[in-house]
XYZ file of C-alpha atoms in Angstrom:
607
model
C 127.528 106.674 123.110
C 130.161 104.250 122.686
C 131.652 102.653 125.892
C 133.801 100.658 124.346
C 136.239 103.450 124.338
C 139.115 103.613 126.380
C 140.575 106.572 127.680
C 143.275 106.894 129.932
C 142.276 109.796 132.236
C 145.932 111.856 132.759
C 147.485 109.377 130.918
C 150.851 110.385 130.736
C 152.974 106.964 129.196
C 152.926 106.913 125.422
C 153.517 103.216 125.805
C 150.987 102.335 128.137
C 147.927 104.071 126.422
C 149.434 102.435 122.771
C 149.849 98.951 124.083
C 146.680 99.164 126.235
C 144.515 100.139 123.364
C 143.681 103.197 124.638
C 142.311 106.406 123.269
C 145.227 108.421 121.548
C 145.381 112.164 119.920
C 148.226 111.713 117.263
C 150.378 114.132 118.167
C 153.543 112.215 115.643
C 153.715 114.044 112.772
C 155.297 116.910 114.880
C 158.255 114.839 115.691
C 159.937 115.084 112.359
C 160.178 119.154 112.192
C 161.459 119.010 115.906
C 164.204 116.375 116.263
C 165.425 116.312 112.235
C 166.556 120.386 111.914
C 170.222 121.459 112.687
C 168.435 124.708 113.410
C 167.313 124.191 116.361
C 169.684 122.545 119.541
C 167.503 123.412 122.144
C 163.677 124.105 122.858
C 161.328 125.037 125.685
C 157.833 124.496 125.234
C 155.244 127.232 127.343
C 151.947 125.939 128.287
C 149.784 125.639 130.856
C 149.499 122.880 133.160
C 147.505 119.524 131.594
C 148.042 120.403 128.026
C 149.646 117.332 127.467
C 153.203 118.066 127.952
C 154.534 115.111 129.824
C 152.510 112.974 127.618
C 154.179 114.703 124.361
C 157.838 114.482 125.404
C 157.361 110.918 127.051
C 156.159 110.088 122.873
C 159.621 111.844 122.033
C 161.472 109.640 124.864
C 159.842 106.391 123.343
C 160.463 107.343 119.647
C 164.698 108.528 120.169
C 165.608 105.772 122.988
C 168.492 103.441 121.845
C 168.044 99.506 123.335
C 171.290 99.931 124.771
C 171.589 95.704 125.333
C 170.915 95.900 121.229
C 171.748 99.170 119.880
C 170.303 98.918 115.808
C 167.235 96.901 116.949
C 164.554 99.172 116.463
C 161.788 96.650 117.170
C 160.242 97.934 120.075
C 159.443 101.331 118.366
C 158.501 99.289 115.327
C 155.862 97.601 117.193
C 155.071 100.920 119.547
C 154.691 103.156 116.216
C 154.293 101.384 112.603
C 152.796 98.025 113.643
C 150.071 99.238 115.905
C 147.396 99.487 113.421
C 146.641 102.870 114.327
C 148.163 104.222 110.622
C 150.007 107.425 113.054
C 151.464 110.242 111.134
C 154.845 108.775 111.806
C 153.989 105.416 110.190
C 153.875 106.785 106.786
C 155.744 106.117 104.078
C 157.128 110.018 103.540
C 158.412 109.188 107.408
C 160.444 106.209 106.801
C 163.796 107.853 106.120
C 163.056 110.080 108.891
C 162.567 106.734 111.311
C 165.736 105.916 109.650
C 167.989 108.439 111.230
C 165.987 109.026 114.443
C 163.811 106.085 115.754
C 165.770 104.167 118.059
C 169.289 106.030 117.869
C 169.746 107.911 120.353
C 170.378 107.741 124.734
C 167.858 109.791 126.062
C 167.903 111.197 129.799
C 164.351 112.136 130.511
C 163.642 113.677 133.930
C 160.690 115.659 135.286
C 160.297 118.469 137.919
C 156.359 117.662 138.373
C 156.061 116.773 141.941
C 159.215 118.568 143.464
C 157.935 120.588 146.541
C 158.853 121.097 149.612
C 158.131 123.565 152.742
C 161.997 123.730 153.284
C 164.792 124.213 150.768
C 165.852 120.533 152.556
C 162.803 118.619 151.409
C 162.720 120.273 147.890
C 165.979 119.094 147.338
C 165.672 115.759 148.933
C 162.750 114.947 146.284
C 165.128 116.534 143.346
C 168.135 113.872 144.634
C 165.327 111.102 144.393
C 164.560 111.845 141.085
C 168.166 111.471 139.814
C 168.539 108.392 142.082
C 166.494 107.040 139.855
C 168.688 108.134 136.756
C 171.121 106.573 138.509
C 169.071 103.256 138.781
C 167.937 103.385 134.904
C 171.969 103.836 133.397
C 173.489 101.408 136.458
C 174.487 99.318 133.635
C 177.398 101.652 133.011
C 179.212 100.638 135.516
C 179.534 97.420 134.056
C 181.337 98.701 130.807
C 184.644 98.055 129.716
C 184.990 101.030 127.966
C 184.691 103.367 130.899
C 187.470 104.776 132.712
C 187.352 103.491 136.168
C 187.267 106.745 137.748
C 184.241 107.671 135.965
C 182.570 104.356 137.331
C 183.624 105.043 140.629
C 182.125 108.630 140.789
C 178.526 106.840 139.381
C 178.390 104.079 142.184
C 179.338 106.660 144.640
C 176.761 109.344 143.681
C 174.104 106.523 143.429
C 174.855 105.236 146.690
C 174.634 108.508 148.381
C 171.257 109.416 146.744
C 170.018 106.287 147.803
C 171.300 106.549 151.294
C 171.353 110.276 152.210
C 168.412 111.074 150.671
C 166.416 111.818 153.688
C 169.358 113.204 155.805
C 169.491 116.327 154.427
C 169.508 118.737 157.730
C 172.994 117.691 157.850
C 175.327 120.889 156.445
C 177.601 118.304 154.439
C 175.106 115.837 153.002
C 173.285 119.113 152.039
C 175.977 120.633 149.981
C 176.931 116.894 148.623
C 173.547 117.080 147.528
C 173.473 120.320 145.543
C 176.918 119.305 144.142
C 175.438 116.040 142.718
C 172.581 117.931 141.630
C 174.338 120.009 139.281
C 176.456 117.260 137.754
C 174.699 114.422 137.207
C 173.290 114.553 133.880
C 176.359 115.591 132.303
C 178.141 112.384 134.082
C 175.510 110.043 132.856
C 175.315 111.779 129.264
C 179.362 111.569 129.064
C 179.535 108.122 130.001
C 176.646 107.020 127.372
C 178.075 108.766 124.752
C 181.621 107.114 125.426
C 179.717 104.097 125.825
C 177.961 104.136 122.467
C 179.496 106.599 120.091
C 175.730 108.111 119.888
C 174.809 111.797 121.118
C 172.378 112.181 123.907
C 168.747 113.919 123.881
C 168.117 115.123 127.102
C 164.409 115.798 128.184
C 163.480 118.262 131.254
C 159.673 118.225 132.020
C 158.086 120.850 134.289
C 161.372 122.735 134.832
C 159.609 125.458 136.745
C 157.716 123.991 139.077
C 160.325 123.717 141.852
C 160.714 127.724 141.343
C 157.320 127.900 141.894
C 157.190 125.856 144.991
C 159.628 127.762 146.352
C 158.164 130.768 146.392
C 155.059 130.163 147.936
C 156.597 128.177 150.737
C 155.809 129.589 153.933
C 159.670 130.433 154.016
C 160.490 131.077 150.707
C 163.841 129.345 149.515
C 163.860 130.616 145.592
C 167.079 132.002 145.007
C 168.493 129.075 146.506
C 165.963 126.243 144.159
C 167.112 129.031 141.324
C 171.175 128.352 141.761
C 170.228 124.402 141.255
C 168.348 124.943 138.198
C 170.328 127.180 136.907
C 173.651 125.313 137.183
C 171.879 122.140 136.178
C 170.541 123.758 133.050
C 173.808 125.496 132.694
C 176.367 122.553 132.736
C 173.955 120.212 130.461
C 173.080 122.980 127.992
C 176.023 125.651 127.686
C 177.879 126.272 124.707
C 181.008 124.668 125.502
C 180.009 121.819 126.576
C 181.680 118.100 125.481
C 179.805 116.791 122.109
C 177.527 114.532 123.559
C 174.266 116.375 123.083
C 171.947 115.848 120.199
C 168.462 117.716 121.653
C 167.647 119.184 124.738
C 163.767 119.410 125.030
C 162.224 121.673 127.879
C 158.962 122.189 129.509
C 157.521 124.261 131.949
C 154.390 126.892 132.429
C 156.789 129.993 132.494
C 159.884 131.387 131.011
C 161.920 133.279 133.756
C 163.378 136.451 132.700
C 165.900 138.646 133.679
C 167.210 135.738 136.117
C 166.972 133.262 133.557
C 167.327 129.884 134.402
C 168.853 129.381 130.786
C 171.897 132.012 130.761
C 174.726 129.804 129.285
C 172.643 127.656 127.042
C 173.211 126.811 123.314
C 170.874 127.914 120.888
C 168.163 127.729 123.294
C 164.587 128.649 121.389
C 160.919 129.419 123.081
C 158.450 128.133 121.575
C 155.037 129.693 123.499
C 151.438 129.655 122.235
C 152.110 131.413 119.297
C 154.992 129.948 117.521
C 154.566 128.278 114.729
C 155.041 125.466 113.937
C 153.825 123.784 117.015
C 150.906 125.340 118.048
C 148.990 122.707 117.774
C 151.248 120.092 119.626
C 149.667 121.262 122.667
C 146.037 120.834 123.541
C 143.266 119.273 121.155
C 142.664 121.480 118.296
C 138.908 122.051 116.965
C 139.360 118.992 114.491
C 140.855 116.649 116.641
C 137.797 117.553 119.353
C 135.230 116.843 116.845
C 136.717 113.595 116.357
C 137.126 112.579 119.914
C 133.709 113.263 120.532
C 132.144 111.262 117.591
C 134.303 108.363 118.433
C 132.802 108.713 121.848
C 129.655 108.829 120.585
C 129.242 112.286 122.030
C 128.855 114.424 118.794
C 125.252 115.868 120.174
C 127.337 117.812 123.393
C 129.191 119.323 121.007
C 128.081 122.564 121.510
C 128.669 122.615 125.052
C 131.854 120.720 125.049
C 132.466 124.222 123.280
C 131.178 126.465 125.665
C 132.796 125.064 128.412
C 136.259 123.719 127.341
C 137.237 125.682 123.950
C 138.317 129.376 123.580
C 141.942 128.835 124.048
C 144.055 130.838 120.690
C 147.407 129.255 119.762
C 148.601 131.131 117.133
C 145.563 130.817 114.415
C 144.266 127.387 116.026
C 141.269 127.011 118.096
C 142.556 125.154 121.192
C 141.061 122.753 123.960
C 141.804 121.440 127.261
C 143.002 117.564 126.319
C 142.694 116.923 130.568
C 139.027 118.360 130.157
C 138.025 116.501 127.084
C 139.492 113.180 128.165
C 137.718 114.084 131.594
C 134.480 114.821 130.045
C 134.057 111.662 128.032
C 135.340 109.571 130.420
C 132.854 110.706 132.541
C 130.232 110.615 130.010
C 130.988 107.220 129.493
C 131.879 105.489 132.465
C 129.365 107.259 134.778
C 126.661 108.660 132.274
C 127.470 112.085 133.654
C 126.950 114.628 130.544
C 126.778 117.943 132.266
C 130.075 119.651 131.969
C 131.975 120.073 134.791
C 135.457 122.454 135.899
C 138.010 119.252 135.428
C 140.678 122.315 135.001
C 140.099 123.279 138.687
C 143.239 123.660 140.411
C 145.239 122.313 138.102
C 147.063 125.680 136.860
C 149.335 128.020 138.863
C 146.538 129.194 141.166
C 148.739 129.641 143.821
C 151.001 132.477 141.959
C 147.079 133.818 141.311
C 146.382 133.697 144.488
C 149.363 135.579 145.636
C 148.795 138.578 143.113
C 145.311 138.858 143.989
C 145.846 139.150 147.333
C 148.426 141.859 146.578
C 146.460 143.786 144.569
C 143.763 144.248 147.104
C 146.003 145.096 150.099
C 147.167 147.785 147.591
C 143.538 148.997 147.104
C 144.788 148.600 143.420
C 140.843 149.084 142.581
C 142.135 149.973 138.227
C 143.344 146.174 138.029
C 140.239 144.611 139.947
C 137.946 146.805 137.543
C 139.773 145.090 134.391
C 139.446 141.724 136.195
C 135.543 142.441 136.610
C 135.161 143.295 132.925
C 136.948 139.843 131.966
C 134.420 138.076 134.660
C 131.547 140.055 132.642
C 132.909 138.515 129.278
C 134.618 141.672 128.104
C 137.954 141.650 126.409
C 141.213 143.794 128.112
C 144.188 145.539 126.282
C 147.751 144.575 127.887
C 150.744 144.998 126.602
C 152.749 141.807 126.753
C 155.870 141.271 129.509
C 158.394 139.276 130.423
C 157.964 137.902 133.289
C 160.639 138.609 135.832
C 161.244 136.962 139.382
C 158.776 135.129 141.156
C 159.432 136.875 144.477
C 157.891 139.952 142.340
C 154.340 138.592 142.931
C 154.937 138.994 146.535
C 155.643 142.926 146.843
C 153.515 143.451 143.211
C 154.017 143.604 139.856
C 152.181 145.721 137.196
C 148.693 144.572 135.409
C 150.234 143.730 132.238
C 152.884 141.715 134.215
C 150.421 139.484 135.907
C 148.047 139.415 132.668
C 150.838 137.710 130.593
C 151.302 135.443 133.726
C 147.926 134.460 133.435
C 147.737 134.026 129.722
C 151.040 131.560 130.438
C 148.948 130.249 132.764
C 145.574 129.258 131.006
C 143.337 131.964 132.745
C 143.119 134.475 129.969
C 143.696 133.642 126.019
C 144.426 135.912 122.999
C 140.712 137.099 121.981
C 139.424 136.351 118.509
C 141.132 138.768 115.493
C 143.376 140.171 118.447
C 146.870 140.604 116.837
C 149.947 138.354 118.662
C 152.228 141.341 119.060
C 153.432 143.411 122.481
C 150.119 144.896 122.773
C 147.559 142.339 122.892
C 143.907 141.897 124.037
C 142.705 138.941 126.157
C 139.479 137.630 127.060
C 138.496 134.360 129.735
C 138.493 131.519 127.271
C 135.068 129.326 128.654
C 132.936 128.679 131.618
C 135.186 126.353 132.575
C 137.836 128.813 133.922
C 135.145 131.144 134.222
C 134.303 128.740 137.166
C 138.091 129.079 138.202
C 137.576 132.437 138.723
C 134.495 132.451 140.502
C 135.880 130.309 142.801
C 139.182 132.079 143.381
C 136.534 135.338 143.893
C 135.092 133.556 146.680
C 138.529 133.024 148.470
C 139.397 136.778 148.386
C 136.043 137.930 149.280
C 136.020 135.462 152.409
C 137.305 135.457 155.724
C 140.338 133.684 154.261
C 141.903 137.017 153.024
C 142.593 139.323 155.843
C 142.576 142.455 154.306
C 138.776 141.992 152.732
C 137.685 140.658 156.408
C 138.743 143.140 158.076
C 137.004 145.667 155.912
C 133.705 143.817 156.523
C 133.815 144.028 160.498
C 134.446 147.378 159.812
C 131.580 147.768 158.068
C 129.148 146.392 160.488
C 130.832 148.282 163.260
C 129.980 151.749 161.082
C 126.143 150.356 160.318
C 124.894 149.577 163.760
C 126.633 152.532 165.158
C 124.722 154.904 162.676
C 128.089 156.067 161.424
C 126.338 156.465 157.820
C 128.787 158.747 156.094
C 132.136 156.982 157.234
C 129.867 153.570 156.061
C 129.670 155.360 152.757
C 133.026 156.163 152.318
C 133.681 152.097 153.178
C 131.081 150.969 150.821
C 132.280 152.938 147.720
C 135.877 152.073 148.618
C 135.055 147.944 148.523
C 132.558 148.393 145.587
C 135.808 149.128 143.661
C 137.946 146.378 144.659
C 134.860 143.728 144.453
C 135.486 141.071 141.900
C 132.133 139.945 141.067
C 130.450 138.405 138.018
C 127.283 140.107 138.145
C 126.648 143.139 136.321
C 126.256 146.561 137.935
C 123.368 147.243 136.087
C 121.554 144.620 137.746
C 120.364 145.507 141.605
C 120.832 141.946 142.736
C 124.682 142.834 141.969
C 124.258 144.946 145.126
C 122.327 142.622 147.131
C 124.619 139.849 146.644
C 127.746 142.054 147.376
C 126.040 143.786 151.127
C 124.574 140.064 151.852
C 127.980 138.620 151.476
C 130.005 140.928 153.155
C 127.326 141.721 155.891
C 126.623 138.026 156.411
C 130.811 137.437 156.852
C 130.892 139.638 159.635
C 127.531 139.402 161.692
C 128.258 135.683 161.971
C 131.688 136.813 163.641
C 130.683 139.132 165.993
C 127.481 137.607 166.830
C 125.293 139.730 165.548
C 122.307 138.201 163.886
C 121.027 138.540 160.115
C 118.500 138.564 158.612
C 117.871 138.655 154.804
C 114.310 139.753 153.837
C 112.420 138.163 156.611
C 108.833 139.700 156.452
C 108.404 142.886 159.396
C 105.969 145.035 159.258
C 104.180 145.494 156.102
C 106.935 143.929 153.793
C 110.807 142.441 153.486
C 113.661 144.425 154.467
C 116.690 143.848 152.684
C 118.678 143.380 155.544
C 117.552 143.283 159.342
C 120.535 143.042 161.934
C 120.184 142.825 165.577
C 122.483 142.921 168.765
C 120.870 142.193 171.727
C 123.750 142.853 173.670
C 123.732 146.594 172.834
C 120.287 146.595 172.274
C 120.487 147.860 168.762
C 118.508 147.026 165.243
C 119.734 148.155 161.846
C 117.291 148.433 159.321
C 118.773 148.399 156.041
C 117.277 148.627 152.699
C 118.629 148.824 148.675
C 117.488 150.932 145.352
C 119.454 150.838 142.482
C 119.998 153.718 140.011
C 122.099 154.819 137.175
C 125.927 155.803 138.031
C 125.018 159.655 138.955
C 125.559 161.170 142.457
C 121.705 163.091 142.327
C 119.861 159.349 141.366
C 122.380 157.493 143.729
C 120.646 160.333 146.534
C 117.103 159.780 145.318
C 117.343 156.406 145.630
C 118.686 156.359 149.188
C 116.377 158.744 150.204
C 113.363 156.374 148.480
C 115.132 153.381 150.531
C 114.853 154.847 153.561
C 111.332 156.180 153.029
C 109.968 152.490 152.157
C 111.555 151.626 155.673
C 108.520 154.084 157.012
C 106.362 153.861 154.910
C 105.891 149.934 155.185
C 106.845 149.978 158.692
C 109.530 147.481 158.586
C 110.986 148.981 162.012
C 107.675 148.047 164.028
C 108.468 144.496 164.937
C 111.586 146.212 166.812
C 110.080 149.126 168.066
C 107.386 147.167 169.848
C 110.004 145.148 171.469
C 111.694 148.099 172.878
C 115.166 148.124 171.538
C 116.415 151.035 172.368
C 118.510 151.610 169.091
C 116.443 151.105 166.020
C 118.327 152.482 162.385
C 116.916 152.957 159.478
C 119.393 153.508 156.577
C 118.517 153.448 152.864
C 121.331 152.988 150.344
C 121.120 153.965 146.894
C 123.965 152.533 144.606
C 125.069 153.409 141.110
C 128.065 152.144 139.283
C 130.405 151.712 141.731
C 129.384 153.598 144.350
C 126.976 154.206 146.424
C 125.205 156.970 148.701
C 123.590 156.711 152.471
C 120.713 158.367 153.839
C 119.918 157.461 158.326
C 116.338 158.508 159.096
C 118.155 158.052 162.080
C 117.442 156.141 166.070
C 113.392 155.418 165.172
C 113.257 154.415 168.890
C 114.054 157.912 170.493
C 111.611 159.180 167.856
C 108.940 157.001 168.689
C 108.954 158.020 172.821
């Protein structure tokens, strides 16, 4: 292992990981294809969150941005990407007349959505006006220009004064719609006045575009067609066809194209480029190669293996992708801290609160189909879905169909295109590693906890119906949960069935202080379950056989359940304490369902 390798853990500054000799993917030779073609005016990369977006399109900012105190000295990118010793793809000789026409020439307006949130439409946009205050700040040389008009000047000083000053003020009605105003207008102002100012077009850079869409939607009160008439006319008036000729590029990223509603209505020659278009699948993420390199320079080559298991399994296109945040994460790790087990880096890194939301949906809905498919991609299956635009995000709060959210997912990072699957409408899927395998296990414990209503409720239910002897409306609840379960264990295994009643059961004893008991010895053996209210004086006895998915061996084996209740005399303990309720139910289970036979109240039998 080699420690004295530096990588910058979410390193996100082209510059700063260059200069500080740190660790760096060369992601250059990409450059040439995307800012050189007349073909192409505008693009919007799709990928997940921490696949090295902001990292990529800060390398673009660095390469295109004019000194405007020198324009024609191209030193600093000189320095930043020939002289660096690192020999990158962009260095080369077949690149030079390409650095010719690009490096250096061109104002660039770079601006990034990442961390705009808010639980009010007021806060969301008060952190969107501090991120073009600083805009503002950056091109504040303008004003100095003699080749401005002075109105234009005045406009600049005015809006950077208010952003500056009102930026927290926004419960006021006026300052408000100032805001939204300024919003929509100020990249065109400060493109305009640059390319007056230097005669040069302007590439304009949008990171994260989504994410305030996404924030606003899961707000308590949701404010997204509201954060969706700022985009929109922000997107609109720096990208629409007749715009002034002051834009070269505009460069886009995000996690998810909005359809139907689309945020980019009026733009120019606006082209998607998502996980399977060539030629930039591999701009994204660390291809196979590129991981195999990382780790040898890291002195990591013998993890291999499960570096693979847990971080690859992602398909662009034809390339094998990985994580970059969980292979920087790992070796860093590995490195600084001499940690080599592999770990979930990814966790909560990737839209898990649009997951969430689904989920949660699709359970209320007793939508039992789509939580089957979800268990067969937990069990390492693969799933057929045809692929769909997505729509609105207000959708995912009164449900959208399976294939819907399974293309939302495969945006997301949670699913991938399966090996040999073909990238057309109708696609199949699989979970790409154990690293998001985790992610889902995880999420599965959130919706099968007392954090999801619906599911809790079921449970007290459930205990209600067990210690009241109500065996056949139990039944009916069993069966009915079995299907909506989301469990990685297979049904062919009877600790599947343990785990689920322990689970459940143990949720809602521990809330209605009843007590529980998992295979404590009684009588001449270990229960299952034991569970005992001593305020109504009442025992439930409970015990599990598994058999295959057919109603007769689901019935055998509840009646065999029951009878090893007797015939090992786990009811005895109780009995000889005098409760004067004692159950004994045996549950056979099959598949997904499940069957209930009650020897009855043992007590009343024993007198």
């Amino acid at each position: 292992m080699k420690k004295d390798v530096l990588l910058y853990t979410g390193g996100e500054d082209f510059a700063e990981i260059i200069n500080g000799g740190g660790y760096y993917v060369d992601k250059t030779a990409y450059l040439k294809d995307l800012l050189i073609t007349d073909a192409i005016k505008n693009s919007l990369f799709i990928r997940p969150r921490r696949f090295g977006k902001t990292l990529n399109l800060d390398l673009i900012r660095q390469f295109c941005r004019l000194n405007y105190y020198n324009p024609g000295d191209k030193s600093y990118q000189q320095k930043l990407f020939v002289d660096n010793g690192r020999n990158l793809a962009v260095a080369g000789d077949d690149y030079k007349e390409f650095r010719e026409k690009i490096m250096g020439e061109f104002p660039v307006i770079s601006i990034s959505f990442k961390t705009v949130e808010g639980d009010c439409f007021q806060q969301a946009v008060s952190q969107l006006l501090y991120k073009v205050g600083l805009l503002y700040d950056e091109f504040v040389f303008l004003t100095e220009s003699s080749k401005k008009d002075p109105d234009d000047i005045e406009k600049f000083k005015k809006n950077k004064s208010f952003c500056k000053d009102k930026q927290d003020e926004m419960n006021d009605p006026q300052n408000l719609s100032r805001a939204i105003s300024i919003l929509g207008t100020s990249i065109p102002q400060i493109a305009s006045m640059l390319y007056k100012e230097y005669g040069r077009k302007v590439i304009v850079i949008i990171d994260e575009y989504d994410v305030p869409l996404q924030k606003a939607m899961i707000a308590e009160e949701p404010y997204y067609n509201k954060m969706l008439n700022i985009i929109r006319t922000l997107s609109g008036n720096i990208f629409k066809k007749d715009n002034e000729p002051w834009l070269y590029k505009g460069i886009v990223s995000g996690c998810l194209r909005v359809a139907h509603q689309s945020v980019f209505t009026d733009a120019n020659n606006f082209t998607t480029f998502g996980m399977n278009d060539e030629p930039y699948t591999g701009f994204f993420g660390f291809t196979k190669e590129e991981t195999h390199k990382i780790l040898a320079d890291c002195g990591l080559s013998d993890k291999e293996s499960e570096v693979k298991e847990w971080y690859d399994g992602y398909r662009f296109g034809n390339k094998h992708i990985y994580c970059p945040w969980s292979i920087i994460s790992y070796c860093y790790t590995a490195i600084q801290k001499d940690i080599y087990a592999p770990q979930p880096f990814w966790v909560n890194t990737s839209g898990n609160d649009l997951i969430t939301m689904f989920t949660a949906s699709s359970m209320e809905a007793h939508n039992a189909e789509n939580i089957d498919k979800l268990q067969k991609l937990m069990e390492g299956e693969n799933v057929n879905i045809s692929l769909m635009e997505f729509t609105t995000y207000p959708d995912l709060r009164v449900g959208v169909s399976f294939d819907v959210f399974m293309t939302l997912m495969l945006h997301t990072g949670y699913v991938t295109f399966a090996e040999g699957a073909m990238l057309t409408d109708k696609v199949t899927v699989r979970i790409p590693n154990q690293e998001v395998l985790y992610c889902f296990n995880k999420k599965r414990e959130l919706l099968f906890g007392e954090n999801n209503p619906y599911w809790y409720n079921q449970t007290l239910s459930l205990v209600d119906l067990l210690m009241a002897n109500k065996t056949d409306e139990a039944q009916a609840l069993i069966s009915s949960m079995l299907k909506e379960f989301l469990s990685i264990r297979n049904t062919g295994d009877e600790l599947y069935y343990h785990g689920f009643m322990v689970g459940v059961i143990g949720i809602a004893s521990a809330a209605k202080g009843i007590s529980f008991h998992e295979e404590i010895e009684s009588g001449d053996g270990f229960p299952d379950i034991v569970l005992k209210n001593d305020a109504t004086d009442t025992v439930a006895v409970i015990e599990f056989k598994k058999g295959r998915n057919e109603r007769l061996e689901r019935i055998q084996c509840a009646e065999d359940a029951a009878k090893q209740i007797l015939d090992k005399r786990y009811a005895e303990p109780y009995l000889a304490e005098k409760y004067k309720n004692v159950f004994a139910i045996g549950i056979g289970f099959g598949g997904k369902d499940c069957y209930i036979q009650t020897l009855g109240n043992l007590a009343k039998a024993s007198i």
